Short mmCIF file of N, CA and C in Angstrom, two decimals:
data_model
loop_
_atom_site.label_atom_id
_atom_site.label_comp_id
_atom_site.label_asym_id
_atom_site.label_seq_id
_atom_site.Cartn_x
_atom_site.Cartn_y
_atom_site.Cartn_z
N MET L 952 0.85 -1.18 0.00
CA MET L 952 0.00 0.00 0.00
C MET L 952 0.89 1.25 0.00
N ALA L 953 0.89 2.00 -1.07
CA ALA L 953 1.65 3.24 -1.14
C ALA L 953 0.76 4.40 -0.69
N ARG L 954 1.41 5.42 -0.13
CA ARG L 954 0.65 6.59 0.30
C ARG L 954 1.41 7.86 -0.07
N THR L 955 0.65 8.92 -0.22
CA THR L 955 1.19 10.25 -0.43
C THR L 955 0.70 11.11 0.72
N ARG L 956 1.65 11.71 1.41
CA ARG L 956 1.30 12.60 2.53
C ARG L 956 1.82 13.98 2.19
N LEU L 957 0.90 14.95 2.12
CA LEU L 957 1.24 16.33 1.84
C LEU L 957 1.11 17.15 3.11
N TYR L 958 2.16 17.91 3.41
CA TYR L 958 2.18 18.82 4.55
C TYR L 958 1.95 20.21 3.98
N LEU L 959 0.77 20.75 4.23
CA LEU L 959 0.40 22.06 3.72
C LEU L 959 0.65 23.11 4.80
N VAL L 960 1.43 24.13 4.45
CA VAL L 960 1.82 25.14 5.42
C VAL L 960 1.57 26.52 4.83
N ARG L 961 0.91 27.36 5.59
CA ARG L 961 0.78 28.77 5.20
C ARG L 961 2.12 29.45 5.51
N HIS L 962 2.54 30.33 4.65
CA HIS L 962 3.78 31.09 4.85
C HIS L 962 3.80 31.77 6.22
N GLY L 963 4.98 32.20 6.64
CA GLY L 963 5.12 32.94 7.89
C GLY L 963 4.45 34.30 7.80
N GLU L 964 4.33 34.94 8.96
CA GLU L 964 3.68 36.25 9.03
C GLU L 964 4.36 37.25 8.09
N GLN L 965 3.53 37.94 7.33
CA GLN L 965 4.04 38.96 6.41
C GLN L 965 4.41 40.22 7.18
N ASP L 966 5.45 40.89 6.71
CA ASP L 966 5.88 42.15 7.31
C ASP L 966 4.73 43.16 7.24
N PRO L 967 4.29 43.69 8.39
CA PRO L 967 3.16 44.63 8.37
C PRO L 967 3.43 45.85 7.48
N ALA L 968 4.68 46.23 7.33
CA ALA L 968 5.01 47.38 6.49
C ALA L 968 4.69 47.11 5.02
N SER L 969 4.61 45.83 4.65
CA SER L 969 4.31 45.48 3.26
C SER L 969 2.97 44.78 3.13
N ALA L 970 2.13 44.89 4.14
CA ALA L 970 0.85 44.17 4.15
C ALA L 970 -0.03 44.51 2.96
N HIS L 971 0.07 45.72 2.46
CA HIS L 971 -0.77 46.11 1.32
C HIS L 971 -0.03 45.98 0.01
N ALA L 972 1.23 45.54 0.08
CA ALA L 972 2.01 45.33 -1.14
C ALA L 972 1.61 43.99 -1.74
N LEU L 973 1.66 43.90 -3.05
CA LEU L 973 1.30 42.68 -3.74
C LEU L 973 2.20 41.51 -3.32
N ASP L 974 3.48 41.80 -3.10
CA ASP L 974 4.42 40.72 -2.85
C ASP L 974 5.37 41.05 -1.69
N GLY L 975 4.82 41.25 -0.50
CA GLY L 975 5.64 41.59 0.65
C GLY L 975 6.30 40.38 1.27
N GLY L 976 7.44 40.62 1.92
CA GLY L 976 8.20 39.56 2.56
C GLY L 976 7.77 39.32 4.00
N LEU L 977 8.58 38.54 4.72
CA LEU L 977 8.27 38.15 6.09
C LEU L 977 8.66 39.21 7.11
N SER L 978 7.91 39.22 8.20
CA SER L 978 8.28 40.01 9.37
C SER L 978 9.32 39.21 10.17
N GLN L 979 9.87 39.81 11.21
CA GLN L 979 10.78 39.08 12.09
C GLN L 979 10.06 37.90 12.73
N LEU L 980 8.81 38.09 13.16
CA LEU L 980 8.04 36.99 13.72
C LEU L 980 7.85 35.90 12.67
N GLY L 981 7.58 36.28 11.43
CA GLY L 981 7.42 35.30 10.35
C GLY L 981 8.67 34.46 10.16
N ARG L 982 9.84 35.07 10.27
CA ARG L 982 11.10 34.32 10.15
C ARG L 982 11.26 33.35 11.33
N GLU L 983 10.88 33.80 12.52
CA GLU L 983 10.95 32.92 13.69
C GLU L 983 9.97 31.75 13.54
N GLN L 984 8.77 32.03 13.04
CA GLN L 984 7.79 30.96 12.80
C GLN L 984 8.36 29.92 11.83
N ALA L 985 8.96 30.41 10.74
CA ALA L 985 9.53 29.51 9.73
C ALA L 985 10.67 28.68 10.33
N ASP L 986 11.48 29.29 11.17
CA ASP L 986 12.58 28.56 11.80
C ASP L 986 12.03 27.45 12.71
N ARG L 987 11.02 27.75 13.50
CA ARG L 987 10.42 26.74 14.37
C ARG L 987 9.80 25.62 13.53
N LEU L 988 9.15 26.00 12.45
CA LEU L 988 8.56 25.01 11.55
C LEU L 988 9.64 24.08 10.99
N GLY L 989 10.73 24.66 10.50
CA GLY L 989 11.81 23.86 9.95
C GLY L 989 12.40 22.89 10.97
N ARG L 990 12.59 23.37 12.19
CA ARG L 990 13.12 22.49 13.25
C ARG L 990 12.14 21.33 13.52
N TRP L 991 10.85 21.63 13.51
CA TRP L 991 9.83 20.62 13.78
C TRP L 991 9.78 19.56 12.69
N LEU L 992 9.98 19.98 11.45
CA LEU L 992 9.83 19.07 10.30
C LEU L 992 11.12 18.36 9.89
N ARG L 993 12.21 18.63 10.54
CA ARG L 993 13.51 18.14 10.05
C ARG L 993 13.64 16.63 10.01
N THR L 994 12.79 15.88 10.71
CA THR L 994 12.88 14.41 10.69
C THR L 994 11.91 13.77 9.68
N VAL L 995 11.08 14.56 9.04
CA VAL L 995 10.14 14.01 8.05
C VAL L 995 10.93 13.71 6.77
N PRO L 996 10.73 12.54 6.17
CA PRO L 996 11.49 12.17 4.98
C PRO L 996 10.92 12.80 3.70
N PHE L 997 10.99 14.12 3.60
CA PHE L 997 10.43 14.81 2.44
C PHE L 997 11.21 14.48 1.17
N SER L 998 10.48 14.35 0.08
CA SER L 998 11.12 14.17 -1.23
C SER L 998 11.18 15.49 -2.00
N MET L 999 10.36 16.49 -1.59
CA MET L 999 10.32 17.75 -2.32
C MET L 999 9.66 18.82 -1.46
N ILE L 1000 10.10 20.06 -1.68
CA ILE L 1000 9.43 21.24 -1.12
C ILE L 1000 8.93 22.06 -2.30
N HIS L 1001 7.63 22.25 -2.36
CA HIS L 1001 7.00 23.10 -3.38
C HIS L 1001 6.59 24.39 -2.67
N TYR L 1002 6.84 25.53 -3.26
CA TYR L 1002 6.43 26.77 -2.60
C TYR L 1002 5.92 27.78 -3.61
N SER L 1003 5.04 28.64 -3.14
CA SER L 1003 4.48 29.72 -3.94
C SER L 1003 5.59 30.67 -4.36
N PRO L 1004 5.46 31.27 -5.54
CA PRO L 1004 6.48 32.22 -5.98
C PRO L 1004 6.43 33.59 -5.30
N LEU L 1005 5.46 33.85 -4.43
CA LEU L 1005 5.40 35.14 -3.74
C LEU L 1005 6.46 35.21 -2.64
N ALA L 1006 6.99 36.40 -2.42
CA ALA L 1006 8.14 36.60 -1.52
C ALA L 1006 7.93 35.99 -0.14
N ARG L 1007 6.77 36.14 0.46
CA ARG L 1007 6.57 35.62 1.81
C ARG L 1007 6.67 34.09 1.86
N ALA L 1008 6.25 33.41 0.79
CA ALA L 1008 6.39 31.96 0.73
C ALA L 1008 7.82 31.55 0.38
N VAL L 1009 8.45 32.29 -0.54
CA VAL L 1009 9.84 32.02 -0.90
C VAL L 1009 10.73 32.14 0.33
N GLN L 1010 10.55 33.20 1.11
CA GLN L 1010 11.37 33.41 2.30
C GLN L 1010 11.10 32.34 3.36
N THR L 1011 9.84 31.93 3.50
CA THR L 1011 9.51 30.85 4.42
C THR L 1011 10.23 29.57 3.99
N ALA L 1012 10.17 29.27 2.70
CA ALA L 1012 10.82 28.06 2.17
C ALA L 1012 12.33 28.10 2.40
N GLU L 1013 12.94 29.26 2.23
CA GLU L 1013 14.39 29.38 2.44
C GLU L 1013 14.78 29.06 3.88
N VAL L 1014 14.01 29.59 4.82
CA VAL L 1014 14.31 29.35 6.24
C VAL L 1014 14.09 27.87 6.57
N VAL L 1015 12.96 27.31 6.13
CA VAL L 1015 12.66 25.91 6.41
C VAL L 1015 13.70 25.01 5.77
N ALA L 1016 14.08 25.31 4.53
CA ALA L 1016 15.06 24.49 3.81
C ALA L 1016 16.41 24.46 4.51
N GLY L 1017 16.71 25.46 5.31
CA GLY L 1017 17.95 25.43 6.09
C GLY L 1017 18.00 24.25 7.05
N HIS L 1018 16.84 23.74 7.44
CA HIS L 1018 16.74 22.58 8.32
C HIS L 1018 16.60 21.28 7.53
N LEU L 1019 16.38 21.39 6.24
CA LEU L 1019 16.18 20.23 5.35
C LEU L 1019 17.12 20.36 4.15
N PRO L 1020 18.41 20.42 4.38
CA PRO L 1020 19.35 20.76 3.29
C PRO L 1020 19.40 19.77 2.14
N GLN L 1021 19.00 18.54 2.35
CA GLN L 1021 19.07 17.53 1.29
C GLN L 1021 17.79 17.45 0.46
N VAL L 1022 16.78 18.22 0.84
CA VAL L 1022 15.49 18.13 0.14
C VAL L 1022 15.44 19.15 -0.99
N PRO L 1023 15.20 18.69 -2.23
CA PRO L 1023 15.08 19.64 -3.33
C PRO L 1023 13.85 20.53 -3.16
N ARG L 1024 13.93 21.73 -3.69
CA ARG L 1024 12.81 22.67 -3.58
C ARG L 1024 12.69 23.47 -4.86
N HIS L 1025 11.48 23.94 -5.09
CA HIS L 1025 11.26 24.76 -6.28
C HIS L 1025 10.01 25.62 -6.12
N ALA L 1026 10.06 26.78 -6.76
CA ALA L 1026 8.86 27.62 -6.84
C ALA L 1026 7.86 26.90 -7.74
N CYS L 1027 6.62 26.86 -7.30
CA CYS L 1027 5.61 26.05 -7.97
C CYS L 1027 4.33 26.87 -8.16
N ASP L 1028 3.96 27.09 -9.39
CA ASP L 1028 2.76 27.88 -9.67
C ASP L 1028 1.50 27.24 -9.09
N LEU L 1029 1.51 25.93 -8.88
CA LEU L 1029 0.35 25.27 -8.27
C LEU L 1029 0.08 25.78 -6.86
N MET L 1030 1.12 26.35 -6.21
CA MET L 1030 0.99 26.85 -4.85
C MET L 1030 0.72 28.35 -4.78
N ALA L 1031 0.54 29.01 -5.93
CA ALA L 1031 0.31 30.46 -5.99
C ALA L 1031 -0.93 30.85 -5.19
N ASP L 1032 -0.95 32.10 -4.77
CA ASP L 1032 -2.06 32.65 -4.00
C ASP L 1032 -3.28 32.78 -4.90
N ARG L 1033 -4.31 32.00 -4.62
CA ARG L 1033 -5.52 31.99 -5.44
C ARG L 1033 -6.76 32.05 -4.56
N THR L 1034 -7.80 32.65 -5.13
CA THR L 1034 -9.10 32.67 -4.47
C THR L 1034 -10.11 32.05 -5.41
N PRO L 1035 -10.71 30.92 -5.04
CA PRO L 1035 -11.73 30.32 -5.90
C PRO L 1035 -12.94 31.24 -5.99
N VAL L 1036 -13.35 31.55 -7.20
CA VAL L 1036 -14.55 32.36 -7.41
C VAL L 1036 -15.45 31.63 -8.40
N PRO L 1037 -16.76 31.71 -8.19
CA PRO L 1037 -17.66 31.00 -9.10
C PRO L 1037 -17.83 31.75 -10.42
N SER L 1038 -17.93 30.99 -11.50
CA SER L 1038 -18.29 31.57 -12.79
C SER L 1038 -19.77 31.95 -12.73
N ALA L 1039 -20.23 32.66 -13.73
CA ALA L 1039 -21.64 33.09 -13.76
C ALA L 1039 -22.58 31.91 -13.59
N GLY L 1040 -22.27 30.80 -14.23
CA GLY L 1040 -23.14 29.63 -14.16
C GLY L 1040 -23.06 28.85 -12.86
N GLN L 1041 -22.07 29.16 -12.02
CA GLN L 1041 -21.87 28.43 -10.77
C GLN L 1041 -22.19 29.26 -9.52
N ARG L 1042 -22.63 30.49 -9.70
CA ARG L 1042 -22.89 31.37 -8.55
C ARG L 1042 -23.93 30.79 -7.60
N GLY L 1043 -24.86 30.02 -8.09
CA GLY L 1043 -25.90 29.41 -7.26
C GLY L 1043 -25.36 28.37 -6.29
N ARG L 1044 -24.14 27.91 -6.49
CA ARG L 1044 -23.54 26.92 -5.59
C ARG L 1044 -22.92 27.57 -4.36
N TYR L 1045 -22.84 28.93 -4.34
CA TYR L 1045 -22.28 29.68 -3.23
C TYR L 1045 -23.40 30.39 -2.47
N PRO L 1046 -23.29 30.50 -1.14
CA PRO L 1046 -24.29 31.27 -0.39
C PRO L 1046 -24.28 32.73 -0.84
N ASP L 1047 -25.46 33.31 -0.93
CA ASP L 1047 -25.59 34.71 -1.37
C ASP L 1047 -24.72 35.66 -0.55
N ARG L 1048 -24.57 35.38 0.74
CA ARG L 1048 -23.84 36.29 1.62
C ARG L 1048 -22.38 36.46 1.22
N TRP L 1049 -21.81 35.53 0.42
CA TRP L 1049 -20.41 35.60 0.03
C TRP L 1049 -20.19 36.20 -1.35
N LEU L 1050 -21.23 36.33 -2.13
CA LEU L 1050 -21.06 36.71 -3.54
C LEU L 1050 -20.46 38.11 -3.73
N ALA L 1051 -20.90 39.08 -2.96
CA ALA L 1051 -20.35 40.44 -3.11
C ALA L 1051 -18.86 40.45 -2.78
N TRP L 1052 -18.47 39.73 -1.72
CA TRP L 1052 -17.05 39.65 -1.37
C TRP L 1052 -16.26 38.98 -2.49
N LEU L 1053 -16.76 37.89 -3.01
CA LEU L 1053 -16.08 37.18 -4.10
C LEU L 1053 -15.97 38.04 -5.36
N ASP L 1054 -16.98 38.87 -5.61
CA ASP L 1054 -16.93 39.77 -6.77
C ASP L 1054 -15.79 40.77 -6.65
N GLY L 1055 -15.36 41.07 -5.43
CA GLY L 1055 -14.29 42.03 -5.20
C GLY L 1055 -12.89 41.45 -5.20
N VAL L 1056 -12.74 40.15 -5.43
CA VAL L 1056 -11.41 39.53 -5.45
C VAL L 1056 -10.63 40.11 -6.63
N PRO L 1057 -9.40 40.56 -6.40
CA PRO L 1057 -8.59 41.13 -7.49
C PRO L 1057 -8.37 40.12 -8.62
N ASP L 1058 -8.29 40.63 -9.83
CA ASP L 1058 -8.15 39.77 -11.01
C ASP L 1058 -6.97 38.82 -10.91
N ASP L 1059 -5.84 39.28 -10.36
CA ASP L 1059 -4.64 38.43 -10.32
C ASP L 1059 -4.73 37.29 -9.31
N GLU L 1060 -5.77 37.28 -8.46
CA GLU L 1060 -5.97 36.20 -7.49
C GLU L 1060 -7.14 35.30 -7.85
N ARG L 1061 -7.94 35.69 -8.81
CA ARG L 1061 -9.16 34.97 -9.14
C ARG L 1061 -8.85 33.62 -9.78
N ASP L 1062 -9.49 32.59 -9.29
CA ASP L 1062 -9.38 31.24 -9.86
C ASP L 1062 -10.81 30.78 -10.14
N GLU L 1063 -11.28 31.06 -11.34
CA GLU L 1063 -12.68 30.78 -11.68
C GLU L 1063 -12.98 29.29 -11.58
N ASP L 1064 -14.01 28.99 -10.80
CA ASP L 1064 -14.46 27.62 -10.52
C ASP L 1064 -13.33 26.74 -9.98
N ALA L 1065 -12.34 27.39 -9.37
CA ALA L 1065 -11.21 26.70 -8.73
C ALA L 1065 -10.49 25.76 -9.69
N SER L 1066 -10.43 26.12 -10.94
CA SER L 1066 -9.80 25.22 -11.92
C SER L 1066 -8.31 25.01 -11.63
N ALA L 1067 -7.59 26.05 -11.26
CA ALA L 1067 -6.16 25.89 -10.95
C ALA L 1067 -5.97 25.13 -9.64
N LEU L 1068 -6.81 25.40 -8.66
CA LEU L 1068 -6.69 24.69 -7.38
C LEU L 1068 -7.04 23.21 -7.54
N GLN L 1069 -8.04 22.92 -8.32
CA GLN L 1069 -8.38 21.52 -8.55
C GLN L 1069 -7.26 20.81 -9.30
N ALA L 1070 -6.61 21.52 -10.23
CA ALA L 1070 -5.46 20.95 -10.94
C ALA L 1070 -4.33 20.64 -9.96
N ALA L 1071 -4.13 21.50 -8.96
CA ALA L 1071 -3.10 21.26 -7.95
C ALA L 1071 -3.41 19.99 -7.16
N VAL L 1072 -4.66 19.83 -6.75
CA VAL L 1072 -5.07 18.62 -6.02
C VAL L 1072 -4.84 17.38 -6.89
N GLU L 1073 -5.26 17.45 -8.14
CA GLU L 1073 -5.13 16.29 -9.02
C GLU L 1073 -3.67 15.96 -9.33
N HIS L 1074 -2.83 16.97 -9.42
CA HIS L 1074 -1.41 16.74 -9.73
C HIS L 1074 -0.65 16.20 -8.52
N LEU L 1075 -0.89 16.77 -7.35
CA LEU L 1075 -0.11 16.41 -6.16
C LEU L 1075 -0.74 15.27 -5.36
N GLY L 1076 -2.04 15.12 -5.44
CA GLY L 1076 -2.75 14.13 -4.63
C GLY L 1076 -2.89 12.79 -5.32
N VAL L 1077 -1.78 12.22 -5.71
CA VAL L 1077 -1.79 10.91 -6.35
C VAL L 1077 -0.79 10.00 -5.62
N THR L 1078 -1.03 8.70 -5.70
CA THR L 1078 -0.08 7.75 -5.13
C THR L 1078 0.71 7.11 -6.26
N GLY L 1079 1.87 6.62 -5.90
CA GLY L 1079 2.74 5.92 -6.85
C GLY L 1079 3.10 4.55 -6.31
N ASP L 1080 4.30 4.12 -6.65
CA ASP L 1080 4.77 2.80 -6.22
C ASP L 1080 5.32 2.80 -4.80
N LYS L 1081 5.68 3.98 -4.29
CA LYS L 1081 6.27 4.04 -2.95
C LYS L 1081 5.70 5.25 -2.21
N ASP L 1082 5.91 5.26 -0.90
CA ASP L 1082 5.43 6.37 -0.08
C ASP L 1082 6.13 7.66 -0.49
N ARG L 1083 5.38 8.77 -0.37
CA ARG L 1083 5.91 10.07 -0.74
C ARG L 1083 5.44 11.08 0.29
N HIS L 1084 6.38 11.92 0.79
CA HIS L 1084 6.07 13.02 1.71
C HIS L 1084 6.55 14.30 1.03
N GLU L 1085 5.66 15.26 0.87
CA GLU L 1085 6.04 16.52 0.25
C GLU L 1085 5.53 17.69 1.09
N LEU L 1086 6.32 18.75 1.10
CA LEU L 1086 5.99 19.97 1.85
C LEU L 1086 5.52 21.02 0.86
N LEU L 1087 4.37 21.60 1.12
CA LEU L 1087 3.79 22.64 0.27
C LEU L 1087 3.68 23.92 1.08
N ILE L 1088 4.44 24.94 0.73
CA ILE L 1088 4.39 26.22 1.43
C ILE L 1088 3.60 27.16 0.54
N THR L 1089 2.45 27.57 1.04
CA THR L 1089 1.47 28.24 0.19
C THR L 1089 0.68 29.28 0.96
N HIS L 1090 -0.60 29.41 0.63
CA HIS L 1090 -1.46 30.48 1.16
C HIS L 1090 -2.75 29.91 1.73
N ASN L 1091 -3.41 30.72 2.50
CA ASN L 1091 -4.59 30.30 3.25
C ASN L 1091 -5.66 29.62 2.40
N PHE L 1092 -6.08 30.25 1.31
CA PHE L 1092 -7.19 29.70 0.54
C PHE L 1092 -6.80 28.44 -0.22
N VAL L 1093 -5.54 28.30 -0.57
CA VAL L 1093 -5.07 27.08 -1.22
C VAL L 1093 -5.24 25.91 -0.25
N ILE L 1094 -4.81 26.10 0.98
CA ILE L 1094 -4.95 25.05 1.99
C ILE L 1094 -6.42 24.78 2.25
N GLY L 1095 -7.23 25.83 2.34
CA GLY L 1095 -8.66 25.65 2.54
C GLY L 1095 -9.28 24.81 1.43
N TRP L 1096 -8.83 25.01 0.19
CA TRP L 1096 -9.37 24.23 -0.92
C TRP L 1096 -9.00 22.75 -0.78
N PHE L 1097 -7.73 22.46 -0.42
CA PHE L 1097 -7.33 21.07 -0.23
C PHE L 1097 -8.17 20.42 0.86
N VAL L 1098 -8.37 21.11 1.97
CA VAL L 1098 -9.16 20.56 3.07
C VAL L 1098 -10.60 20.34 2.63
N ARG L 1099 -11.19 21.31 1.95
CA ARG L 1099 -12.55 21.16 1.43
C ARG L 1099 -12.65 19.93 0.54
N HIS L 1100 -11.64 19.74 -0.30
CA HIS L 1100 -11.62 18.57 -1.19
C HIS L 1100 -11.58 17.27 -0.39
N MET L 1101 -10.71 17.21 0.61
CA MET L 1101 -10.55 16.00 1.40
C MET L 1101 -11.84 15.62 2.13
N LEU L 1102 -12.58 16.62 2.55
CA LEU L 1102 -13.82 16.38 3.29
C LEU L 1102 -15.04 16.25 2.39
N GLU L 1103 -14.82 16.39 1.07
CA GLU L 1103 -15.91 16.34 0.10
C GLU L 1103 -17.02 17.32 0.48
N ALA L 1104 -16.60 18.49 0.93
CA ALA L 1104 -17.53 19.54 1.34
C ALA L 1104 -17.99 20.34 0.11
N PRO L 1105 -19.05 21.14 0.25
CA PRO L 1105 -19.50 21.97 -0.87
C PRO L 1105 -18.38 22.87 -1.38
N VAL L 1106 -18.46 23.27 -2.65
CA VAL L 1106 -17.38 24.03 -3.29
C VAL L 1106 -17.04 25.33 -2.57
N TRP L 1107 -17.97 25.92 -1.89
CA TRP L 1107 -17.73 27.20 -1.21
C TRP L 1107 -17.14 27.02 0.19
N ARG L 1108 -17.03 25.80 0.67
CA ARG L 1108 -16.70 25.58 2.09
C ARG L 1108 -15.26 25.84 2.46
N TRP L 1109 -14.40 26.18 1.50
CA TRP L 1109 -13.04 26.63 1.83
C TRP L 1109 -13.08 27.94 2.59
N ILE L 1110 -14.17 28.70 2.40
CA ILE L 1110 -14.33 29.98 3.09
C ILE L 1110 -14.44 29.70 4.59
N GLY L 1111 -13.64 30.36 5.38
CA GLY L 1111 -13.68 30.21 6.83
C GLY L 1111 -12.75 29.14 7.38
N LEU L 1112 -12.07 28.39 6.51
CA LEU L 1112 -11.07 27.43 6.96
C LEU L 1112 -9.73 28.15 7.04
N ASN L 1113 -9.56 28.92 8.08
CA ASN L 1113 -8.41 29.81 8.19
C ASN L 1113 -7.21 29.13 8.83
N GLN L 1114 -6.05 29.36 8.23
CA GLN L 1114 -4.79 28.79 8.67
C GLN L 1114 -3.97 29.84 9.42
N ALA L 1115 -3.36 29.44 10.50
CA ALA L 1115 -2.40 30.31 11.17
C ALA L 1115 -1.10 30.30 10.35
N ASN L 1116 -0.33 31.35 10.48
CA ASN L 1116 0.96 31.39 9.80
C ASN L 1116 1.86 30.26 10.31
N CYS L 1117 2.43 29.52 9.38
CA CYS L 1117 3.32 28.38 9.64
C CYS L 1117 2.65 27.23 10.38
N ALA L 1118 1.32 27.18 10.39
CA ALA L 1118 0.61 26.03 10.92
C ALA L 1118 0.71 24.89 9.91
N ILE L 1119 0.56 23.66 10.39
CA ILE L 1119 0.69 22.48 9.54
C ILE L 1119 -0.67 21.80 9.39
N THR L 1120 -1.06 21.58 8.15
CA THR L 1120 -2.22 20.75 7.82
C THR L 1120 -1.68 19.58 7.02
N ILE L 1121 -2.08 18.36 7.39
CA ILE L 1121 -1.59 17.17 6.69
C ILE L 1121 -2.76 16.44 6.04
N VAL L 1122 -2.60 16.16 4.75
CA VAL L 1122 -3.57 15.38 3.99
C VAL L 1122 -2.86 14.16 3.42
N GLN L 1123 -3.63 13.09 3.25
CA GLN L 1123 -2.99 11.84 2.80
C GLN L 1123 -3.87 11.10 1.81
N TRP L 1124 -3.21 10.57 0.78
CA TRP L 1124 -3.85 9.68 -0.18
C TRP L 1124 -3.21 8.30 -0.02
N ASN L 1125 -4.03 7.27 0.02
CA ASN L 1125 -3.57 5.89 0.06
C ASN L 1125 -4.04 5.18 -1.20
N SER L 1126 -3.27 4.20 -1.63
CA SER L 1126 -3.64 3.49 -2.85
C SER L 1126 -4.87 2.62 -2.67
N ASP L 1127 -5.23 2.31 -1.42
CA ASP L 1127 -6.33 1.37 -1.20
C ASP L 1127 -7.50 1.93 -0.37
N ARG L 1128 -7.56 3.26 -0.18
CA ARG L 1128 -8.70 3.83 0.54
C ARG L 1128 -8.86 5.31 0.19
N PRO L 1129 -9.97 5.91 0.60
CA PRO L 1129 -10.20 7.32 0.25
C PRO L 1129 -9.19 8.26 0.91
N PRO L 1130 -9.03 9.46 0.34
CA PRO L 1130 -8.13 10.45 0.94
C PRO L 1130 -8.57 10.81 2.35
N THR L 1131 -7.58 11.24 3.15
CA THR L 1131 -7.84 11.50 4.57
C THR L 1131 -7.22 12.83 4.99
N LEU L 1132 -7.94 13.56 5.82
CA LEU L 1132 -7.39 14.73 6.51
C LEU L 1132 -6.77 14.22 7.81
N ILE L 1133 -5.44 14.32 7.93
CA ILE L 1133 -4.73 13.81 9.11
C ILE L 1133 -4.73 14.83 10.23
N SER L 1134 -4.42 16.08 9.90
CA SER L 1134 -4.44 17.16 10.90
C SER L 1134 -4.77 18.48 10.21
N PHE L 1135 -5.29 19.41 10.98
CA PHE L 1135 -5.69 20.70 10.44
C PHE L 1135 -5.17 21.82 11.33
N ASN L 1136 -4.39 22.74 10.75
CA ASN L 1136 -3.99 23.97 11.42
C ASN L 1136 -3.24 23.72 12.74
N ASP L 1137 -2.34 22.76 12.74
CA ASP L 1137 -1.56 22.43 13.93
C ASP L 1137 -0.51 23.50 14.18
N THR L 1138 -0.56 24.11 15.35
CA THR L 1138 0.40 25.16 15.72
C THR L 1138 1.24 24.76 16.93
N GLY L 1139 1.24 23.49 17.30
CA GLY L 1139 1.94 23.04 18.50
C GLY L 1139 3.44 23.33 18.47
N HIS L 1140 4.03 23.41 17.32
CA HIS L 1140 5.47 23.67 17.18
C HIS L 1140 5.82 25.15 17.33
N LEU L 1141 4.82 26.02 17.29
CA LEU L 1141 5.06 27.45 17.35
C LEU L 1141 5.03 27.94 18.79
#
């Protein structure tokens, strides 16, 4: 029985001075969070670190990778900051109370009908011939989408599944049973 275990982590705290910048880096606390995360994960047999190309995720990955020097890493567009928004034909699948907020999502973050996020799940959530552990350093809504998928919840249910900075969510695929949510938003290492 082969399994794939993905460790989904939201980047460290963003520098408040760049909070309104499109691509701000980490605060000092964010760097400390990433360091604690790296120390906590150093015994996991990761085969790869995938991270969002945004500065706060890149910097988180750099700090964590200092504790995992043998693990290859790469910027991965599948981990980019995305917000699932319904297309015109899918708006009825979302509660009315969220539609105005979703209409205001900036164009560069919009993922219509979560097509890119679903592609990320389909690409990364597969099993092979042997066990695989991978670290994904990404953003809140990306993790929310993976969790929603694992729970087979309605398409809008990623809303409100909020991740703490550098918290760990673990999802697992097995070759002989349905996917499983192992842990959600674990901050015990922080």
